[in-house]
XYZ file of N, CA and C in Angstrom:
663
model
N 185.189 100.654 120.379
C 184.487 101.089 118.811
C 184.223 99.790 118.838
N 183.123 99.440 117.580
C 182.758 98.565 116.570
C 182.118 99.243 114.938
N 182.811 98.224 113.699
C 182.643 98.315 113.001
C 181.860 98.646 111.956
N 181.199 99.134 111.542
C 180.031 99.003 110.691
C 180.447 99.371 109.254
N 181.228 97.895 108.035
C 181.896 98.900 107.375
C 181.039 98.335 105.694
N 180.604 99.163 104.766
C 180.698 99.441 103.854
C 181.968 98.816 102.726
N 181.196 97.575 102.072
C 182.488 97.634 100.928
C 182.274 97.265 99.246
N 183.392 98.007 98.914
C 182.463 97.675 97.117
C 183.808 96.569 96.518
N 182.851 96.516 95.280
C 184.236 95.410 94.950
C 184.296 93.868 95.823
N 183.610 93.605 95.995
C 183.474 92.327 97.131
C 183.391 91.003 95.822
N 183.050 91.084 94.352
C 182.767 90.383 94.186
C 184.498 89.908 92.915
N 185.648 90.689 93.235
C 186.880 90.691 93.029
C 187.817 90.617 93.928
N 189.010 90.297 93.618
C 189.922 89.755 94.156
C 190.438 90.827 95.557
N 190.841 92.175 95.523
C 190.763 92.699 96.647
C 189.907 92.810 97.306
N 188.898 92.953 97.134
C 187.429 93.291 97.481
C 186.865 92.403 98.790
N 187.243 91.053 97.930
C 187.081 89.585 98.568
C 187.533 89.428 99.471
N 189.025 89.804 99.805
C 189.609 89.422 100.192
C 189.946 90.490 101.365
N 188.886 92.002 101.328
C 188.860 92.242 102.727
C 187.897 92.124 103.305
N 186.569 91.461 102.517
C 185.439 91.370 103.186
C 185.836 90.020 104.281
N 186.806 89.208 103.739
C 187.294 87.920 104.591
C 187.657 87.974 105.680
N 188.539 89.197 105.676
C 188.952 89.757 107.389
C 187.902 90.272 107.909
N 186.876 91.141 107.290
C 186.189 91.825 108.345
C 184.652 90.938 108.730
N 184.768 89.623 108.151
C 183.731 89.138 108.687
C 184.518 88.673 110.290
N 185.883 87.921 109.578
C 186.264 87.292 110.594
C 186.540 88.325 112.333
N 186.763 89.268 112.062
C 187.495 90.342 112.949
C 186.519 90.580 113.764
N 186.531 90.386 114.898
C 186.004 90.634 116.757
C 185.268 91.860 116.755
N 186.215 92.983 116.309
C 185.984 93.973 115.834
C 184.778 95.032 114.943
N 184.414 94.046 113.958
C 183.629 94.233 112.425
C 182.269 93.779 113.305
N 181.555 94.237 113.429
C 179.931 94.455 113.567
C 179.347 94.188 112.500
N 179.683 94.645 111.757
C 178.327 94.494 110.311
C 179.284 94.914 109.200
N 178.874 94.369 108.144
C 179.237 94.418 106.817
C 178.400 94.903 105.658
N 178.141 95.663 104.848
C 177.302 95.881 103.723
C 178.290 95.942 102.215
N 177.911 94.780 101.788
C 178.588 94.960 100.637
C 177.507 95.670 99.270
N 178.151 96.531 98.636
C 176.975 97.506 97.674
C 177.735 96.623 95.753
N 177.416 96.214 95.061
C 177.889 95.793 93.873
C 177.231 95.467 92.802
N 177.570 95.420 91.802
C 176.839 95.321 90.713
C 176.043 93.859 90.363
N 176.714 92.988 91.035
C 176.442 91.422 91.079
C 176.398 90.910 92.443
N 176.210 89.674 92.712
C 176.098 89.651 94.317
C 178.026 88.977 94.094
N 178.374 88.947 95.683
C 179.373 88.410 96.098
C 179.605 87.284 96.285
N 178.362 86.466 96.123
C 178.756 85.017 96.483
C 178.440 84.327 98.038
N 178.527 85.215 98.958
C 178.414 85.296 100.460
C 177.642 84.899 101.245
N 177.304 84.346 102.289
C 175.890 84.779 103.176
C 177.282 84.588 105.015
N 176.420 85.311 105.478
C 177.552 85.012 107.041
C 176.239 86.220 107.966
N 176.009 85.767 109.195
C 175.440 86.525 110.122
C 175.545 88.561 110.350
N 177.117 88.374 109.568
C 176.965 89.914 109.640
C 176.750 90.881 108.648
N 176.485 89.742 107.361
C 176.228 90.580 105.964
C 175.377 90.517 105.050
N 175.156 91.859 104.836
C 174.082 92.670 104.643
C 174.598 93.156 102.451
N 173.647 92.064 101.626
C 173.890 93.097 100.483
C 173.024 93.427 99.945
N 173.888 94.819 98.817
C 172.908 95.502 98.153
C 173.228 95.055 96.342
N 172.504 94.947 95.374
C 172.632 94.287 94.265
C 171.981 95.723 93.362
N 173.247 96.730 93.083
C 172.609 97.585 92.334
C 173.815 98.246 91.072
N 173.081 97.827 89.844
C 173.959 97.741 88.272
C 174.064 99.467 88.342
N 173.507 100.497 88.635
C 174.688 101.773 88.257
C 175.115 102.660 89.104
N 176.461 102.716 89.777
C 177.119 103.455 90.736
C 177.421 104.635 89.942
N 176.843 104.857 88.910
C 176.928 106.315 88.792
C 175.463 107.324 89.329
N 174.410 106.360 89.763
C 173.374 107.099 90.078
C 173.553 106.039 91.410
N 173.187 106.568 92.327
C 173.155 106.109 94.055
C 172.058 106.242 94.549
N 170.732 106.905 93.741
C 169.517 107.632 94.457
C 169.119 106.675 95.130
N 168.587 105.964 94.553
C 167.385 104.807 94.692
C 168.156 103.322 96.470
N 169.656 103.881 96.474
C 169.930 103.253 98.122
C 170.772 104.063 98.431
N 170.430 105.274 98.491
C 171.382 106.495 99.275
C 170.892 106.358 100.444
N 169.814 106.607 100.822
C 169.693 106.271 102.461
C 169.937 104.994 102.834
N 169.768 103.952 102.434
C 170.890 102.396 102.630
C 172.062 102.819 103.516
N 172.557 103.294 102.466
C 173.589 104.173 102.801
C 174.228 104.654 104.047
N 173.313 104.566 104.976
C 173.248 105.586 106.253
C 173.814 104.662 107.659
N 174.808 105.462 108.576
C 174.699 104.728 109.308
C 176.006 103.828 109.523
N 176.990 104.187 109.118
C 178.343 103.261 108.716
C 179.419 104.193 109.071
N 180.343 103.689 109.768
C 181.736 104.542 110.331
C 183.000 104.294 109.412
N 182.317 103.026 108.112
C 184.066 102.550 107.086
C 183.476 102.176 106.115
N 184.162 102.558 105.263
C 184.019 102.061 103.875
C 185.267 101.824 103.023
N 185.793 101.056 102.854
C 186.672 99.936 102.075
C 186.171 99.840 100.600
N 186.599 100.973 99.976
C 186.439 100.736 98.572
C 187.669 100.551 97.572
N 187.034 99.224 97.387
C 187.778 98.103 96.768
C 187.674 97.743 94.865
N 186.915 98.624 94.628
C 186.391 98.792 93.407
C 187.067 99.413 92.297
N 187.266 98.607 91.300
C 188.936 99.425 90.555
C 188.235 98.723 88.936
N 189.122 99.496 87.985
C 189.162 98.557 86.508
C 190.349 98.769 85.918
N 191.080 97.999 85.168
C 192.350 97.892 84.380
C 192.050 98.691 83.725
N 193.191 99.568 83.438
C 193.215 100.823 82.322
C 194.057 99.790 81.037
N 194.476 98.959 81.025
C 194.510 98.214 79.660
C 193.098 98.513 78.768
N 193.464 98.835 77.455
C 192.860 98.904 76.048
C 192.005 100.173 76.293
N 191.776 100.820 77.586
C 191.421 101.982 77.318
C 192.029 103.618 77.375
N 191.571 104.177 76.504
C 191.375 105.380 77.327
C 191.433 106.525 78.070
N 191.966 107.831 77.857
C 192.290 108.398 79.490
C 190.580 108.884 79.790
N 190.068 109.478 78.591
C 188.607 110.014 79.100
C 187.585 108.550 79.487
N 187.707 107.512 79.427
C 187.149 106.630 79.684
C 187.693 106.164 81.371
N 188.721 106.477 81.112
C 189.172 105.414 82.271
C 189.130 106.315 83.595
N 188.698 107.803 83.165
C 188.963 108.203 84.356
C 186.999 108.715 84.628
N 186.420 108.251 83.590
C 185.106 108.039 83.827
C 184.759 106.729 84.609
N 185.687 106.052 84.910
C 185.297 104.416 85.222
C 185.899 104.326 86.755
N 186.818 105.512 86.741
C 187.687 105.196 88.046
C 187.547 106.655 88.926
N 187.811 107.610 88.340
C 187.401 109.424 89.236
C 186.308 109.661 89.207
N 185.138 109.424 88.092
C 183.612 109.563 88.160
C 183.042 108.890 89.500
N 183.047 107.823 89.060
C 182.201 106.429 89.806
C 182.602 106.359 91.112
N 184.394 106.471 91.175
C 184.318 106.797 92.958
C 184.065 107.916 93.342
N 184.162 109.101 93.202
C 184.021 110.635 93.680
C 182.389 110.279 93.825
N 181.331 110.003 92.743
C 179.716 110.237 93.223
C 179.725 109.269 94.212
N 180.401 107.857 94.259
C 179.631 107.231 95.574
C 180.101 108.125 96.911
N 181.519 108.688 96.940
C 182.811 108.965 98.196
C 181.655 110.311 98.950
N 181.379 110.950 97.759
C 180.196 112.142 98.060
C 179.450 112.275 98.634
N 178.464 111.041 98.685
C 177.308 110.379 99.261
C 177.414 110.399 100.436
N 178.002 108.981 99.827
C 178.942 108.637 102.013
C 179.276 109.489 102.833
N 179.873 110.697 102.262
C 180.721 111.867 103.086
C 179.593 112.571 103.468
N 178.570 112.860 102.712
C 177.597 113.285 103.447
C 176.606 113.013 103.919
N 176.727 111.585 103.912
C 175.557 110.858 104.907
C 176.059 110.068 106.208
N 177.435 110.181 106.123
C 178.235 109.581 107.067
C 179.453 110.449 108.063
N 179.413 111.367 108.318
C 180.261 112.545 108.360
C 181.623 112.002 109.665
N 181.240 110.891 110.224
C 182.400 109.964 111.283
C 182.839 108.530 110.324
N 182.857 109.056 108.857
C 183.283 108.173 108.251
C 184.878 107.884 108.156
N 185.135 106.566 107.889
C 186.669 106.522 107.695
C 186.661 105.951 106.609
N 187.113 106.570 105.129
C 187.289 105.899 104.228
C 188.409 105.394 103.479
N 188.967 104.186 103.329
C 189.616 103.453 102.544
C 189.635 103.207 100.823
N 190.657 104.078 100.605
C 190.689 103.722 98.979
C 191.938 102.803 98.416
N 191.237 101.606 97.544
C 192.721 101.144 97.113
C 192.864 101.641 95.907
N 194.603 102.157 95.419
C 194.769 102.908 94.907
C 195.936 101.879 94.008
N 196.967 102.001 93.770
C 198.146 101.594 93.916
C 199.599 101.763 93.462
N 200.341 100.628 93.658
C 201.940 101.397 94.079
C 202.243 102.012 92.329
N 202.847 102.953 92.714
C 202.940 104.087 91.616
C 202.162 105.165 91.535
N 201.253 105.276 91.881
C 200.213 106.263 91.484
C 200.810 107.515 92.043
N 200.266 108.864 91.039
C 200.714 109.865 90.628
C 200.025 111.471 91.288
N 200.136 111.399 92.531
C 200.043 112.324 93.535
C 200.084 113.583 92.713
N 201.006 114.415 91.893
C 200.771 115.156 91.010
C 200.097 115.624 90.329
N 199.444 114.526 89.703
C 198.398 114.025 88.471
C 199.398 115.110 87.593
N 200.738 114.938 87.119
C 201.263 115.332 85.740
C 202.065 114.780 85.317
N 201.921 113.537 85.764
C 203.232 111.936 85.210
C 202.627 111.586 83.514
N 203.588 111.135 83.351
C 203.675 110.559 81.726
C 202.716 108.816 82.069
N 202.438 108.499 83.476
C 201.126 106.888 83.345
C 200.130 107.489 83.205
N 199.495 107.387 82.535
C 197.567 107.666 82.762
C 196.992 107.440 83.702
N 196.776 106.133 84.044
C 196.203 105.341 85.145
C 196.739 106.292 86.210
N 198.086 106.480 86.357
C 198.916 106.830 87.799
C 197.757 108.450 88.126
N 198.110 109.270 87.025
C 197.654 110.563 86.467
C 195.850 110.525 87.410
N 195.564 109.209 86.892
C 193.967 109.293 86.732
C 193.909 109.130 88.730
N 194.578 108.214 88.839
C 194.413 108.006 90.334
C 195.048 108.466 91.286
N 195.673 109.416 90.768
C 196.562 110.802 91.941
C 195.259 111.621 91.943
N 194.406 112.096 91.067
C 193.202 112.814 90.924
C 192.368 112.505 91.840
N 192.212 111.277 92.105
C 191.149 110.600 92.849
C 191.897 110.734 93.693
N 192.585 109.984 94.323
C 193.367 110.556 95.860
C 193.354 111.292 96.380
N 193.544 112.636 95.636
C 193.273 113.865 95.680
C 192.092 114.494 96.289
N 191.241 114.542 95.647
C 190.376 114.985 96.242
C 188.924 113.778 96.952
N 189.223 112.570 96.888
C 188.912 112.161 98.231
C 189.246 112.604 99.286
N 190.179 113.251 99.452
C 190.982 113.786 101.094
C 190.645 114.856 101.158
N 189.887 115.869 100.186
C 188.894 116.774 100.458
C 187.772 116.515 100.450
N 187.427 115.442 100.445
C 185.708 115.318 101.205
C 185.816 115.154 102.844
N 184.486 115.152 103.379
C 184.027 115.772 104.544
C 184.288 114.584 105.485
N 185.266 113.788 105.170
C 185.136 112.436 106.090
C 186.250 112.891 107.545
N 185.592 111.728 108.060
C 186.520 111.886 109.154
C 187.506 111.491 109.494
N 187.826 110.444 108.557
C 189.444 110.356 107.879
C 189.930 109.651 106.474
N 190.262 110.381 105.697
C 190.537 109.085 104.569
C 191.732 108.896 104.198
N 191.786 107.507 104.032
C 193.407 106.693 103.491
C 193.253 106.135 102.235
N 194.718 106.395 101.677
C 194.757 105.909 100.245
C 195.885 104.577 100.638
N 195.707 103.783 99.703
C 195.943 102.408 100.018
C 196.832 102.233 98.499
N 197.980 102.255 98.614
C 199.128 101.668 98.206
C 199.522 100.599 97.365
N 198.833 99.798 97.489
C 199.291 98.190 97.420
C 199.879 97.581 95.852
N 201.184 96.770 96.476
C 201.670 96.613 95.505
C 201.232 95.259 94.740
N 201.951 93.944 95.087
C 202.531 93.182 94.374
C 201.477 92.055 95.903
N 199.785 91.303 95.966
C 199.721 90.718 97.076
C 199.064 89.346 96.980
N 200.005 88.841 97.940
C 199.587 87.221 98.360
C 198.316 87.044 98.165
N 197.534 85.922 97.289
C 196.297 85.820 97.675
C 195.850 84.860 99.254
N 194.929 85.416 99.472
C 193.817 84.516 100.616
C 193.901 83.452 100.357
N 194.396 81.575 100.789
C 194.287 80.799 100.492
C 192.803 80.662 100.579
N 192.054 79.944 99.550
C 190.616 79.224 99.122
C 189.558 80.579 98.738
N 189.822 81.330 98.912
C 188.950 82.730 97.922
C 188.699 82.020 96.408
N 187.552 83.172 95.978
C 186.947 82.606 94.692
C 187.221 83.458 93.901
N 187.733 84.887 94.200
C 187.483 85.931 92.969
C 189.839 85.896 92.617
N 190.273 85.227 93.194
C 192.116 85.487 92.766
C 191.948 85.626 91.109
N 192.423 86.565 90.673
C 193.038 86.884 89.519
C 194.126 85.556 88.899
N 193.707 85.405 88.013
C 195.037 83.974 87.270
C 196.303 84.281 87.209
N 196.725 85.837 86.997
C 197.748 86.123 87.221
C 198.691 85.989 88.470
N 197.797 86.579 89.887
C 198.544 86.395 91.390
C 197.996 84.559 91.175
N 197.515 83.808 90.642
C 197.323 82.667 91.579
C 198.435 81.662 90.746
N 199.248 82.432 89.316
C 200.234 81.682 88.993
C 201.713 81.767 89.672
N 201.636 83.319 89.694
C 202.623 83.830 91.102
C 202.561 83.730 92.420
N 201.471 82.987 92.862
C 201.596 82.931 93.622
C 202.638 82.366 94.968
N 203.099 81.525 94.389
C 204.312 80.645 95.220
C 205.470 81.166 95.176
N 205.750 82.164 94.212
C 206.903 83.200 93.984
C 206.753 84.111 94.954
N 205.914 84.406 95.890
C 205.636 85.676 97.150
C 206.752 85.327 97.944
N 207.692 84.198 98.665
C 208.812 84.391 99.682
C 210.103 84.925 98.703
N 209.955 84.593 97.319
C 211.433 85.421 97.054
C 211.005 86.532 96.643
N 209.953 87.355 95.896
C 209.357 88.442 95.933
C 209.197 90.000 97.258
N 208.864 88.945 98.737
C 209.579 89.091 99.453
C 211.005 89.858 100.077
N 211.308 88.885 99.611
C 213.407 89.030 99.462
C 213.752 90.143 98.785
N 213.330 89.668 97.592
C 214.018 91.075 96.732
C 213.253 92.341 96.320
N 212.078 92.358 96.937
C 211.445 93.165 96.727
C 210.348 94.327 98.038
N 211.004 93.904 99.301
C 209.864 93.887 99.850
C 209.485 95.309 100.664
N 209.963 96.026 99.792
C 209.074 97.674 99.838
C 207.651 96.941 98.715
N 207.326 96.295 97.729
C 206.929 96.104 97.365
C 205.587 95.124 97.148
N 205.648 94.384 98.465
C 205.064 93.313 98.197
C 204.344 92.934 99.989
N 203.111 92.281 99.093
C 202.523 92.475 101.039
C 201.081 91.158 100.665
N 200.934 90.872 101.857
C 199.618 89.651 101.544
C 198.241 90.443 101.634
N 197.584 89.976 101.096
C 196.202 90.160 100.625
C 195.667 90.614 102.710
N 195.466 89.464 102.961
C 195.503 89.540 104.846
C 195.647 90.755 105.063
N 197.437 91.041 105.167
C 197.489 91.843 105.775
C 196.401 93.873 105.196
N 196.458 93.319 103.786
C 195.284 94.292 103.052
C 194.458 95.034 104.515
N 193.849 93.854 104.170
C 192.321 93.554 105.386
C 192.613 94.085 106.431
N 193.935 93.957 107.177
C 193.934 93.823 108.682
C 194.002 95.457 108.573
N 195.054 95.797 107.885
C 195.767 97.621 107.894
C 194.263 98.397 107.677
N 193.299 97.836 106.819
C 192.076 98.667 106.935
C 191.580 98.576 108.558
N 191.429 97.599 108.749
C 190.786 97.579 110.210
C 191.422 98.428 111.246
N 192.420 97.930 111.284
C 193.639 98.883 112.102
C 192.833 100.485 111.714
N 193.495 100.357 110.547
C 193.039 101.793 110.672
C 192.054 102.883 110.827
N 191.179 102.152 110.411
C 189.689 102.484 111.161
C 189.949 102.359 112.871
N 190.305 101.317 113.640
C 190.301 101.339 114.709
C 190.660 102.744 115.449
N 192.083 102.752 114.774
C 193.214 103.098 115.569
C 193.908 104.937 115.134
N 193.810 105.122 113.381
C 194.229 105.756 112.561
C 195.969 105.664 112.392
N 196.200 106.673 111.472
C 197.694 106.324 110.940
C 198.481 107.867 110.867
N 199.638 108.189 110.847
C 200.141 109.444 110.960
C 200.118 110.292 109.474
N 199.809 108.926 108.461
C 199.851 109.474 107.286
C 198.606 109.439 106.383
N 198.106 109.791 105.121
C 196.869 109.486 104.848
C 197.259 108.748 103.722
N 198.541 109.083 102.793
C 198.767 107.579 101.600
C 199.704 107.072 102.268
N 199.149 105.619 102.041
C 199.607 104.358 102.161
C 200.484 103.475 101.096
N 201.580 103.499 101.695
C 202.678 102.486 100.647
C 202.393 101.537 101.044
N 203.073 100.219 101.123
C 203.208 98.976 100.980
C 203.660 98.472 102.234
N 205.194 99.468 102.795
C 205.025 99.246 103.962
C 204.620 99.890 104.939
N 203.672 101.228 104.470
C 202.833 101.223 105.717
C 201.799 100.369 106.225
N 201.200 99.809 104.680
C 200.477 98.488 105.047
C 200.641 97.699 105.979
N 202.149 97.290 105.692
C 202.486 95.961 106.381
C 202.608 96.426 108.383
N 202.883 97.553 108.138
C 203.107 97.894 109.701
C 201.389 98.072 110.242
N 200.538 98.715 109.542
C 199.595 98.955 110.256
C 198.635 97.427 110.089
N 199.099 96.755 109.403
C 198.529 95.447 109.366
C 198.835 94.622 110.893
N 200.187 94.952 111.290
C 200.578 94.113 112.379
C 200.560 94.524 113.521
N 200.258 95.692 113.989
C 199.635 96.776 114.972
C 198.603 96.431 116.081
N 199.622 95.682 116.780
C 198.572 95.032 118.271
C 197.257 96.017 118.774
């Protein structure tokens, strides 16, 4: 099986890290980036669509056919946002694109980057966790071949990439200590990319992937 993947969020840290691993991997045949601005990459495997409005994808809908994976790495911080606005930029945006992709590509594996601490009950105290939980739950109800919810914690950035967040740059040197102190909460960004590729190729027994699952999948031969 060869992977033809759509990646969102490639101009951000996680999406760029996943893109990097896809471009290197021999089983990834083609990658389509969909973003509001260019990710700044050129590669023989790579195509890019710049589209300003993720709430209306009708103009590019037909260009999203023919793919068997989506690595949805697009997201926004909840800091300074009320629940209504965060729900709009997280749940509404994600479900709009995912619904189109499920209709266009029924054989697709969909990987959604959520976060450690996401609330599957949708009733917890943390606003962002409730919204992410609702998004996860409804993604798993769509007609994809498979849908996996990735819940990474702290990720050591991949060296040399362009879009590493400042906080991760500052704390990256502490990764070895974090790995010892919090083994279930930290991974590398490289492992997140490898895990998405491996779950597309081989599947996994769980739909919600915590950090330990991500690491296990990343190193599955």
